[in-house]
Tab-separated table of C-alpha atoms in Angstrom:
chain	number	residue	atom	x	y	z
H	1	MET	CA	38.765	124.920	126.914
H	2	LYS	CA	40.904	126.289	129.650
H	3	ALA	CA	43.798	125.381	131.930
H	4	GLU	CA	41.671	123.301	134.353
H	5	ASP	CA	40.611	121.070	131.481
H	6	VAL	CA	44.267	120.331	130.551
H	7	VAL	CA	45.184	119.770	134.173
H	8	ALA	CA	42.262	117.277	134.777
H	9	THR	CA	42.938	115.394	131.513
H	10	LEU	CA	46.687	114.905	132.305
H	11	ASP	CA	45.902	113.906	135.924
H	12	ARG	CA	43.446	111.317	134.559
H	13	LEU	CA	46.035	110.046	132.042
H	14	THR	CA	48.898	109.893	134.669
H	15	ASP	CA	46.956	108.273	137.392
H	16	PRO	CA	48.163	104.671	137.927
H	17	GLY	CA	44.626	103.789	139.361
H	18	VAL	CA	43.089	104.562	136.066
H	19	ALA	CA	45.435	102.327	134.203
H	20	SER	CA	45.404	104.421	131.102
H	21	GLY	CA	47.488	103.332	128.084
H	22	ALA	CA	49.047	106.774	128.247
H	23	LEU	CA	51.143	105.499	131.163
H	24	SER	CA	53.376	103.870	128.619
H	25	ALA	CA	54.345	107.455	127.438
H	26	PHE	CA	54.151	109.197	130.886
H	27	ARG	CA	55.652	106.726	133.434
H	28	GLY	CA	58.887	108.282	134.614
H	29	VAL	CA	58.163	111.501	132.865
H	30	LEU	CA	55.079	113.162	134.406
H	31	GLN	CA	53.133	112.096	137.598
H	32	LYS	CA	49.586	112.766	138.652
H	33	GLY	CA	49.552	116.250	140.276
H	34	ALA	CA	52.563	117.495	138.305
H	35	THR	CA	50.428	119.432	135.800
H	36	ARG	CA	49.569	122.709	137.360
H	37	LYS	CA	47.410	125.613	136.424
H	38	VAL	CA	49.155	129.196	136.271
H	39	ASP	CA	46.202	131.032	134.906
H	40	ASP	CA	43.267	130.324	132.479
H	41	TYR	CA	45.487	129.747	129.535
H	42	THR	CA	48.772	128.770	131.039
H	43	VAL	CA	49.845	125.315	132.321
H	44	GLU	CA	53.155	124.148	134.002
H	45	PHE	CA	54.399	120.650	133.689
H	46	HIS	CA	56.757	119.591	136.357
H	47	LEU	CA	58.710	116.663	135.034
H	48	ASP	CA	60.215	113.756	136.765
H	49	ALA	CA	63.267	114.109	134.660
H	50	PRO	CA	64.528	116.208	131.634
H	51	ASN	CA	62.750	115.154	128.374
H	52	GLY	CA	63.881	116.523	125.029
H	53	SER	CA	60.642	115.344	123.276
H	54	PHE	CA	57.979	116.152	125.894
H	55	PRO	CA	55.753	118.289	123.637
H	56	TYR	CA	55.222	115.089	121.518
H	57	LEU	CA	53.687	113.345	124.544
H	58	VAL	CA	51.102	116.040	125.033
H	59	SER	CA	50.273	116.432	121.392
H	60	SER	CA	48.041	114.354	119.005
H	61	ASP	CA	51.127	112.277	118.538
H	62	ASN	CA	50.056	110.730	121.800
H	63	TYR	CA	46.477	109.633	120.841
H	64	TYR	CA	45.488	109.305	124.517
H	65	ALA	CA	46.200	112.930	125.283
H	66	ILE	CA	43.079	114.426	123.680
H	67	ILE	CA	41.838	117.198	126.093
H	68	LEU	CA	38.558	116.462	127.705
H	69	PRO	CA	36.458	118.750	129.900
H	70	ALA	CA	37.391	118.830	133.631
H	71	SER	CA	33.870	117.639	134.414
H	72	TYR	CA	34.244	114.534	132.215
H	73	ALA	CA	32.569	111.529	133.758
H	74	ASP	CA	33.155	108.686	131.125
H	75	ASP	CA	30.234	110.076	129.084
H	76	PHE	CA	32.025	111.233	125.926
H	77	GLU	CA	29.889	109.233	123.608
H	78	LYS	CA	26.832	111.058	124.917
H	79	THR	CA	28.150	114.678	125.215
H	80	TRP	CA	30.809	114.732	122.425
H	81	ASP	CA	32.472	117.724	124.066
H	82	GLY	CA	35.268	119.079	121.748
H	83	THR	CA	36.870	122.102	120.323
H	84	GLY	CA	37.513	120.907	116.720
H	85	PRO	CA	36.123	122.213	113.381
H	86	PHE	CA	33.300	119.647	113.349
H	87	LYS	CA	30.600	118.713	115.832
H	88	VAL	CA	28.791	115.383	115.917
H	89	ASP	CA	25.455	115.158	114.035
H	90	LYS	CA	24.567	111.599	114.521
H	91	TYR	CA	26.435	108.546	115.960
H	92	SER	CA	25.427	104.856	115.769
H	93	PRO	CA	27.853	102.400	117.222
H	94	LYS	CA	29.458	99.917	114.884
H	95	VAL	CA	27.414	101.602	112.027
H	96	GLY	CA	28.701	105.221	111.508
H	97	ALA	CA	28.687	108.855	112.394
H	98	SER	CA	28.043	112.075	110.730
H	99	PHE	CA	29.526	115.531	111.384
H	100	VAL	CA	28.621	119.066	110.488
H	101	PRO	CA	30.681	122.298	110.949
H	102	ASN	CA	31.184	123.607	114.597
H	103	GLU	CA	29.955	127.131	114.517
H	104	ASN	CA	31.993	127.974	117.734
H	105	TYR	CA	35.271	126.750	116.406
H	106	TRP	CA	38.004	129.102	116.922
H	107	GLY	CA	39.668	128.692	113.572
H	108	PRO	CA	38.418	128.853	109.912
H	109	LYS	CA	35.098	127.210	109.337
H	110	ALA	CA	35.095	123.788	107.889
H	111	LEU	CA	34.316	123.499	104.229
H	112	PRO	CA	32.279	120.282	104.004
H	113	ALA	CA	28.725	121.030	104.976
H	114	ARG	CA	28.357	117.442	106.217
H	115	THR	CA	30.843	114.622	106.509
H	116	GLU	CA	29.719	111.033	106.940
H	117	PHE	CA	31.750	108.066	108.192
H	118	ILE	CA	30.742	104.458	107.694
H	119	PHE	CA	32.331	101.886	109.890
H	120	PHE	CA	33.683	98.568	108.453
H	121	GLU	CA	35.075	95.585	110.185
H	122	ALA	CA	37.761	94.899	107.496
H	123	SER	CA	39.520	96.402	104.624
H	124	GLN	CA	37.949	94.393	101.700
H	125	PRO	CA	34.397	95.831	102.050
H	126	GLN	CA	35.929	99.324	102.233
H	127	ILE	CA	38.104	98.739	99.045
H	128	LEU	CA	34.894	97.571	97.208
H	129	ALA	CA	32.893	100.609	98.481
H	130	LEU	CA	35.645	102.902	97.389
H	131	LYS	CA	35.978	101.389	93.941
H	132	ALA	CA	32.261	101.566	93.508
H	133	GLY	CA	32.160	105.310	94.422
H	134	GLN	CA	30.044	104.563	97.623
H	135	ILE	CA	32.766	106.174	99.733
H	136	ASP	CA	35.317	108.866	98.946
H	137	VAL	CA	38.153	108.191	101.355
H	138	MET	CA	39.623	105.323	103.407
H	139	ASN	CA	41.333	106.409	106.475
H	140	ALA	CA	44.147	103.642	106.203
H	141	ILE	CA	44.922	100.527	104.336
H	142	PRO	CA	47.586	97.924	104.843
H	143	ALA	CA	50.031	97.657	101.870
H	144	THR	CA	49.119	94.056	101.476
H	145	ASP	CA	45.461	95.023	100.863
H	146	ALA	CA	46.321	97.958	98.676
H	147	VAL	CA	47.452	96.101	95.636
H	148	THR	CA	44.082	96.275	93.848
H	149	LEU	CA	44.143	100.034	94.397
H	150	LEU	CA	47.759	100.879	93.370
H	151	ASN	CA	47.022	100.828	89.603
H	152	ASP	CA	43.391	101.849	89.704
H	153	PRO	CA	42.834	104.987	87.511
H	154	ALA	CA	39.892	106.209	89.662
H	155	VAL	CA	41.933	106.122	92.865
H	156	HIS	CA	45.002	107.999	94.178
H	157	ILE	CA	46.871	106.888	97.316
H	158	ILE	CA	48.334	109.394	99.734
H	159	SER	CA	51.540	107.766	100.999
H	160	ILE	CA	53.280	109.069	104.149
H	161	LYS	CA	56.488	107.914	105.786
H	162	SER	CA	55.720	106.193	109.086
H	163	SER	CA	57.382	104.506	111.951
H	164	SER	CA	54.574	101.887	112.135
H	165	HIS	CA	55.878	98.393	112.213
H	166	GLN	CA	55.155	94.736	112.974
H	167	VAL	CA	57.542	93.749	115.730
H	168	LEU	CA	58.629	90.105	115.979
H	169	HIS	CA	59.536	89.513	119.625
H	170	MET	CA	61.427	86.481	121.109
H	171	ARG	CA	61.196	85.792	124.889
H	172	CYS	CA	64.679	86.515	126.279
H	173	ASP	CA	63.882	84.744	129.532
H	174	MET	CA	62.937	81.379	128.065
H	175	GLU	CA	64.622	78.581	126.177
H	176	PRO	CA	65.669	78.684	123.310
H	177	PHE	CA	65.741	82.441	122.920
H	178	ASN	CA	67.412	83.092	126.234
H	179	ASP	CA	70.694	83.050	124.206
H	180	PRO	CA	71.155	86.211	122.055
H	181	ARG	CA	73.075	84.182	119.532
H	182	VAL	CA	69.896	82.198	118.664
H	183	ARG	CA	67.965	85.555	118.401
H	184	ARG	CA	70.592	86.947	116.139
H	185	ALA	CA	70.638	83.844	113.991
H	186	LEU	CA	66.924	83.955	113.372
H	187	ALA	CA	67.240	87.775	112.360
H	188	LEU	CA	69.932	87.032	109.885
H	189	THR	CA	67.753	84.643	107.948
H	190	LEU	CA	65.396	87.431	106.851
H	191	ASP	CA	65.656	88.969	103.318
H	192	ARG	CA	64.473	92.423	104.214
H	193	GLU	CA	64.596	93.826	100.618
H	194	ARG	CA	62.334	91.058	99.540
H	195	LEU	CA	59.972	91.570	102.442
H	196	LEU	CA	59.802	95.335	101.495
H	197	LYS	CA	59.130	94.679	97.903
H	198	GLY	CA	56.815	91.571	98.236
H	199	LEU	CA	54.695	92.455	101.372
H	200	LEU	CA	54.802	96.283	101.286
H	201	ARG	CA	55.064	96.917	97.452
H	202	ASP	CA	57.909	99.296	98.350
H	203	GLN	CA	55.714	101.326	100.501
H	204	GLY	CA	58.099	101.592	103.456
H	205	VAL	CA	61.657	101.403	104.461
H	206	ILE	CA	63.932	98.607	105.767
H	207	GLY	CA	64.329	98.285	109.451
H	208	ASN	CA	67.581	97.394	111.476
H	209	ASP	CA	66.133	95.547	114.328
H	210	THR	CA	65.601	98.675	116.456
H	211	PRO	CA	62.401	100.911	116.687
H	212	LEU	CA	64.757	103.756	115.942
H	213	ALA	CA	63.575	104.286	112.283
H	214	PRO	CA	66.180	105.507	109.728
H	215	PHE	CA	64.155	108.727	109.026
H	216	TYR	CA	64.238	109.896	112.736
H	217	PRO	CA	66.709	112.801	112.862
H	218	ALA	CA	68.508	111.370	115.793
H	219	THR	CA	68.975	107.847	114.417
H	220	ASP	CA	72.666	107.136	113.703
H	221	PRO	CA	73.061	106.537	109.999
H	222	THR	CA	76.571	105.089	110.400
H	223	VAL	CA	75.291	101.884	112.128
H	224	PRO	CA	75.679	99.061	109.530
H	225	GLN	CA	72.486	97.599	108.251
H	226	ARG	CA	71.860	93.900	109.124
H	227	LYS	CA	71.470	91.776	106.022
H	228	ARG	CA	70.611	88.257	105.357
H	229	ASP	CA	73.570	85.902	106.103
H	230	ILE	CA	72.686	82.185	106.315
H	231	ALA	CA	76.225	81.016	106.794
H	232	GLN	CA	76.724	83.331	109.765
H	233	ALA	CA	73.224	82.330	111.148
H	234	LYS	CA	74.217	78.552	111.075
H	235	GLU	CA	77.479	79.409	112.785
H	236	LEU	CA	75.596	81.220	115.526
H	237	MET	CA	73.209	78.162	116.037
H	238	ASN	CA	76.143	75.864	116.232
H	239	THR	CA	78.035	77.844	118.858
H	240	ALA	CA	74.869	78.237	120.848
H	241	GLY	CA	74.480	74.360	120.822
H	242	LYS	CA	71.420	74.626	118.576
H	243	GLY	CA	72.944	73.295	115.376
H	244	LYS	CA	70.341	70.587	115.017
H	245	GLY	CA	67.582	73.129	115.247
H	246	PHE	CA	64.398	73.254	117.433
H	247	GLN	CA	60.674	73.685	117.177
H	248	THR	CA	58.729	76.534	118.702
H	249	THR	CA	55.483	78.360	118.192
H	250	LEU	CA	54.953	81.871	116.704
H	251	SER	CA	51.735	83.226	117.880
H	252	ILE	CA	50.128	85.891	115.693
H	253	PRO	CA	46.723	87.897	115.441
H	254	ASP	CA	44.474	87.441	112.464
H	255	THR	CA	45.058	90.968	111.265
H	256	PRO	CA	45.965	92.097	107.676
H	257	GLY	CA	49.300	91.338	106.371
H	258	VAL	CA	50.488	89.469	109.602
H	259	SER	CA	49.901	85.954	108.356
H	260	ALA	CA	51.904	86.589	105.110
H	261	TYR	CA	54.709	88.059	107.084
H	262	ALA	CA	54.611	85.179	109.496
H	263	GLN	CA	54.776	82.657	106.734
H	264	LEU	CA	57.844	84.363	105.239
H	265	ILE	CA	59.593	84.243	108.614
H	266	GLN	CA	58.613	80.751	108.900
H	267	GLY	CA	60.233	79.903	105.547
H	268	SER	CA	63.418	81.781	106.319
H	269	ALA	CA	63.868	80.214	109.837
H	270	LYS	CA	63.535	76.743	108.381
H	271	GLU	CA	66.848	77.237	106.575
H	272	ILE	CA	68.683	77.074	109.865
H	273	GLY	CA	66.679	74.273	111.317
H	274	ILE	CA	64.070	76.382	113.277
H	275	ASP	CA	60.658	74.898	112.878
H	276	LEU	CA	58.071	77.623	113.590
H	277	GLN	CA	54.593	76.360	114.247
H	278	LEU	CA	52.124	79.371	113.516
H	279	LYS	CA	49.303	79.821	115.929
H	280	VAL	CA	46.716	82.284	114.531
H	281	MET	CA	44.308	83.873	116.911
H	282	ASP	CA	41.534	86.575	116.669
H	283	TYR	CA	42.904	89.902	117.803
H	284	ARG	CA	41.043	90.170	120.994
H	285	SER	CA	42.181	86.813	122.251
H	286	PHE	CA	45.784	87.516	121.182
H	287	ALA	CA	46.043	90.887	122.883
H	288	GLY	CA	43.981	89.942	125.955
H	289	ASN	CA	43.902	92.615	128.495
H	290	GLY	CA	47.375	93.854	127.722
H	291	LYS	CA	48.785	92.508	131.030
H	292	TYR	CA	51.434	89.891	131.818
H	293	GLY	CA	49.944	86.471	132.642
H	294	SER	CA	46.773	87.045	130.737
H	295	SER	CA	47.807	88.095	127.156
H	296	THR	CA	49.193	85.768	124.468
H	297	TRP	CA	50.948	88.751	122.971
H	298	LEU	CA	52.896	89.432	126.205
H	299	ASP	CA	53.316	85.779	127.313
H	300	ALA	CA	54.039	83.827	124.164
H	301	GLU	CA	57.580	82.667	123.462
H	302	MET	CA	57.426	84.298	120.139
H	303	GLY	CA	54.833	86.758	118.727
H	304	ILE	CA	54.078	89.639	116.167
H	305	PHE	CA	52.387	92.776	117.269
H	306	ALA	CA	51.694	96.026	115.452
H	307	TRP	CA	52.952	99.267	116.819
H	308	PHE	CA	51.487	102.460	115.192
H	309	HIS	CA	53.504	105.643	114.210
H	310	ARG	CA	55.152	108.019	116.803
H	311	GLY	CA	56.852	111.272	115.825
H	312	VAL	CA	59.565	110.344	118.207
H	313	PRO	CA	60.638	106.792	119.445
H	314	ASN	CA	60.313	107.519	123.107
H	315	VAL	CA	57.121	105.318	123.626
H	316	TYR	CA	58.793	102.360	121.740
H	317	LEU	CA	61.831	102.506	124.185
H	318	THR	CA	59.868	103.072	127.411
H	319	GLY	CA	56.857	101.054	126.604
H	320	SER	CA	58.357	97.839	125.129
H	321	LEU	CA	62.015	97.566	125.641
H	322	MET	CA	63.084	98.903	129.009
H	323	SER	CA	63.237	96.456	131.946
H	324	ASP	CA	60.099	97.873	133.636
H	325	SER	CA	58.044	98.507	130.363
H	326	VAL	CA	54.393	97.710	130.550
H	327	TRP	CA	54.365	96.056	127.198
H	328	ASN	CA	57.871	94.302	127.203
H	329	SER	CA	56.756	91.275	125.124
H	330	ALA	CA	60.363	90.113	124.782
H	331	HIS	CA	60.860	90.263	128.512
H	332	PHE	CA	64.146	91.969	127.640
H	333	LYS	CA	65.929	93.209	130.809
H	334	ASN	CA	69.217	94.966	130.223
H	335	SER	CA	70.485	97.694	132.577
H	336	GLN	CA	72.776	99.290	129.865
H	337	PHE	CA	69.877	99.621	127.512
H	338	ASP	CA	67.823	101.168	130.285
H	339	THR	CA	70.554	103.792	131.079
H	340	LEU	CA	71.034	104.555	127.358
H	341	ALA	CA	67.307	104.902	126.737
H	342	LYS	CA	66.864	107.289	129.612
H	343	SER	CA	69.842	109.371	128.388
H	344	TYR	CA	68.402	109.453	124.789
H	345	ILE	CA	65.001	110.697	125.991
H	346	SER	CA	66.440	113.398	128.335
H	347	SER	CA	68.994	114.650	125.792
H	348	LEU	CA	68.180	118.118	124.213
H	349	ASP	CA	71.065	118.258	121.698
H	350	LEU	CA	70.546	116.532	118.402
H	351	GLU	CA	74.304	115.507	118.029
H	352	ALA	CA	74.349	114.047	121.506
H	353	LYS	CA	71.135	112.266	120.945
H	354	ARG	CA	72.499	110.790	117.738
H	355	LYS	CA	75.656	109.422	119.654
H	356	ILE	CA	73.470	107.854	122.276
H	357	SER	CA	71.157	106.425	119.464
H	358	GLY	CA	74.179	104.804	117.766
H	359	GLU	CA	74.951	103.015	121.101
H	360	LEU	CA	71.330	101.891	121.469
H	361	GLN	CA	71.276	100.608	117.906
H	362	ARG	CA	74.423	98.632	118.267
H	363	LEU	CA	73.346	97.182	121.561
H	364	GLN	CA	70.010	96.071	120.068
H	365	LEU	CA	71.840	94.477	117.020
H	366	ASP	CA	74.011	92.504	119.490
H	367	GLN	CA	71.105	91.437	121.783
H	368	THR	CA	68.247	91.240	119.244
H	369	PRO	CA	65.350	90.959	121.707
H	370	ALA	CA	63.048	91.708	118.805
H	371	VAL	CA	63.177	91.899	114.915
H	372	TYR	CA	62.107	95.157	113.187
H	373	SER	CA	62.328	94.186	109.514
H	374	PHE	CA	60.570	97.225	108.061
H	375	PHE	CA	58.639	100.418	108.834
H	376	ASN	CA	55.525	100.628	106.584
H	377	ASN	CA	54.111	103.795	105.051
H	378	HIS	CA	50.794	105.149	106.010
H	379	LEU	CA	48.420	104.786	103.007
H	380	THR	CA	45.240	106.702	102.588
H	381	PRO	CA	43.331	105.967	99.338
H	382	ALA	CA	40.903	108.529	97.992
H	383	ARG	CA	38.796	108.871	94.801
H	384	LYS	CA	40.168	110.953	92.028
H	385	GLY	CA	38.854	114.440	92.302
H	386	VAL	CA	38.752	114.349	96.090
H	387	VAL	CA	40.920	117.162	97.274
H	388	GLY	CA	42.017	118.667	100.612
H	389	VAL	CA	42.215	115.378	102.518
H	390	LYS	CA	45.113	115.625	104.955
H	391	PRO	CA	45.983	112.373	106.824
H	392	ASN	CA	48.801	111.919	109.268
H	393	ALA	CA	50.745	108.800	110.089
H	394	MET	CA	48.971	108.617	113.401
H	395	ARG	CA	45.857	107.546	111.527
H	396	GLN	CA	44.204	110.930	112.151
H	397	LEU	CA	42.315	112.354	109.217
H	398	PHE	CA	41.883	116.062	108.851
H	399	LEU	CA	38.904	116.916	106.527
H	400	GLN	CA	38.097	120.600	107.352
H	401	GLU	CA	39.534	121.663	103.908
H	402	ALA	CA	38.202	118.540	101.852
H	403	GLY	CA	36.053	118.802	98.895
H	404	LYS	CA	35.436	117.510	95.295
H	405	THR	CA	36.606	119.063	92.072
């Protein structure tokens, strides 16, 4: 791998014509042509604006930013070009894949002589296979599905703090959620401690209606935590002229844990007269093509969508909450938020970043375009006796030191 491979990969990812999902991270940060080769092993990035967290955007934290050869021609599943500790032995779409050590790897040789992956369509068959000893590791499992494994003596679960979350959006440009008082009212009905304990089995942390998770170093810890307050919620509904309540539809995908979460939101909202009708869809139909006008996720008046972990919150801000975000499901447009988000991203000083973060957090509590009830831990179950498995919260699994005792 040399500099021209890096340049070609970043030019592909930042090309608007390619419509890569990486544009959610690179828009306004790095343009096509702004990644330049200096020599075989040096690359310069000419950024659109200062960015204090740019290294995260070109690391595995941005799962689109895996470096491919400059000659790449949409043939990765045929050539499997890579520089990692393993190389592909066999691959069967929707069935599985096997890997053997890469004799040309630049680092220490991988310990497993052979690693096999089996593909499953759902968590439950994986759980049964793990309990039966047919597989040794599951990459990730939702906390709602992990209940049967938490007390299994044959299994241990690696739990990692994560900023992964299920965001509940409300359309800020449509009745009845075009009034922030109504949005705040709904948020105030939720018992977050109960959600954390009941849904996640305490495998996570409480959210405060912002994607700025409490464990990010720059998150301002002095911002008060929103708590359940039905009296205040009813007062907000009255002052917004919605004291008699209303009916609306909450659209959700049929992914693990979402239905249970939606039902709890439905029950809480009912206490202030909001009648939520649940519309459950298969994930592909719900997400659509990820574009406005043809995606239930982006077009519905209310919806729940999963965002995976990021080491810094930049993509959450630029990708889902700024006025020109490509996935702004709440259709939230606020010039003050845009200015603060840009300042947060460009800041290099931690204290300055935390001050801006506090302003962002308070603005989101006031406007509440979306509800962030919790951030769920990343859970990787493994059979007892399996060692050296190193997952990260990005759902990447490092097995080069894995083995059995």
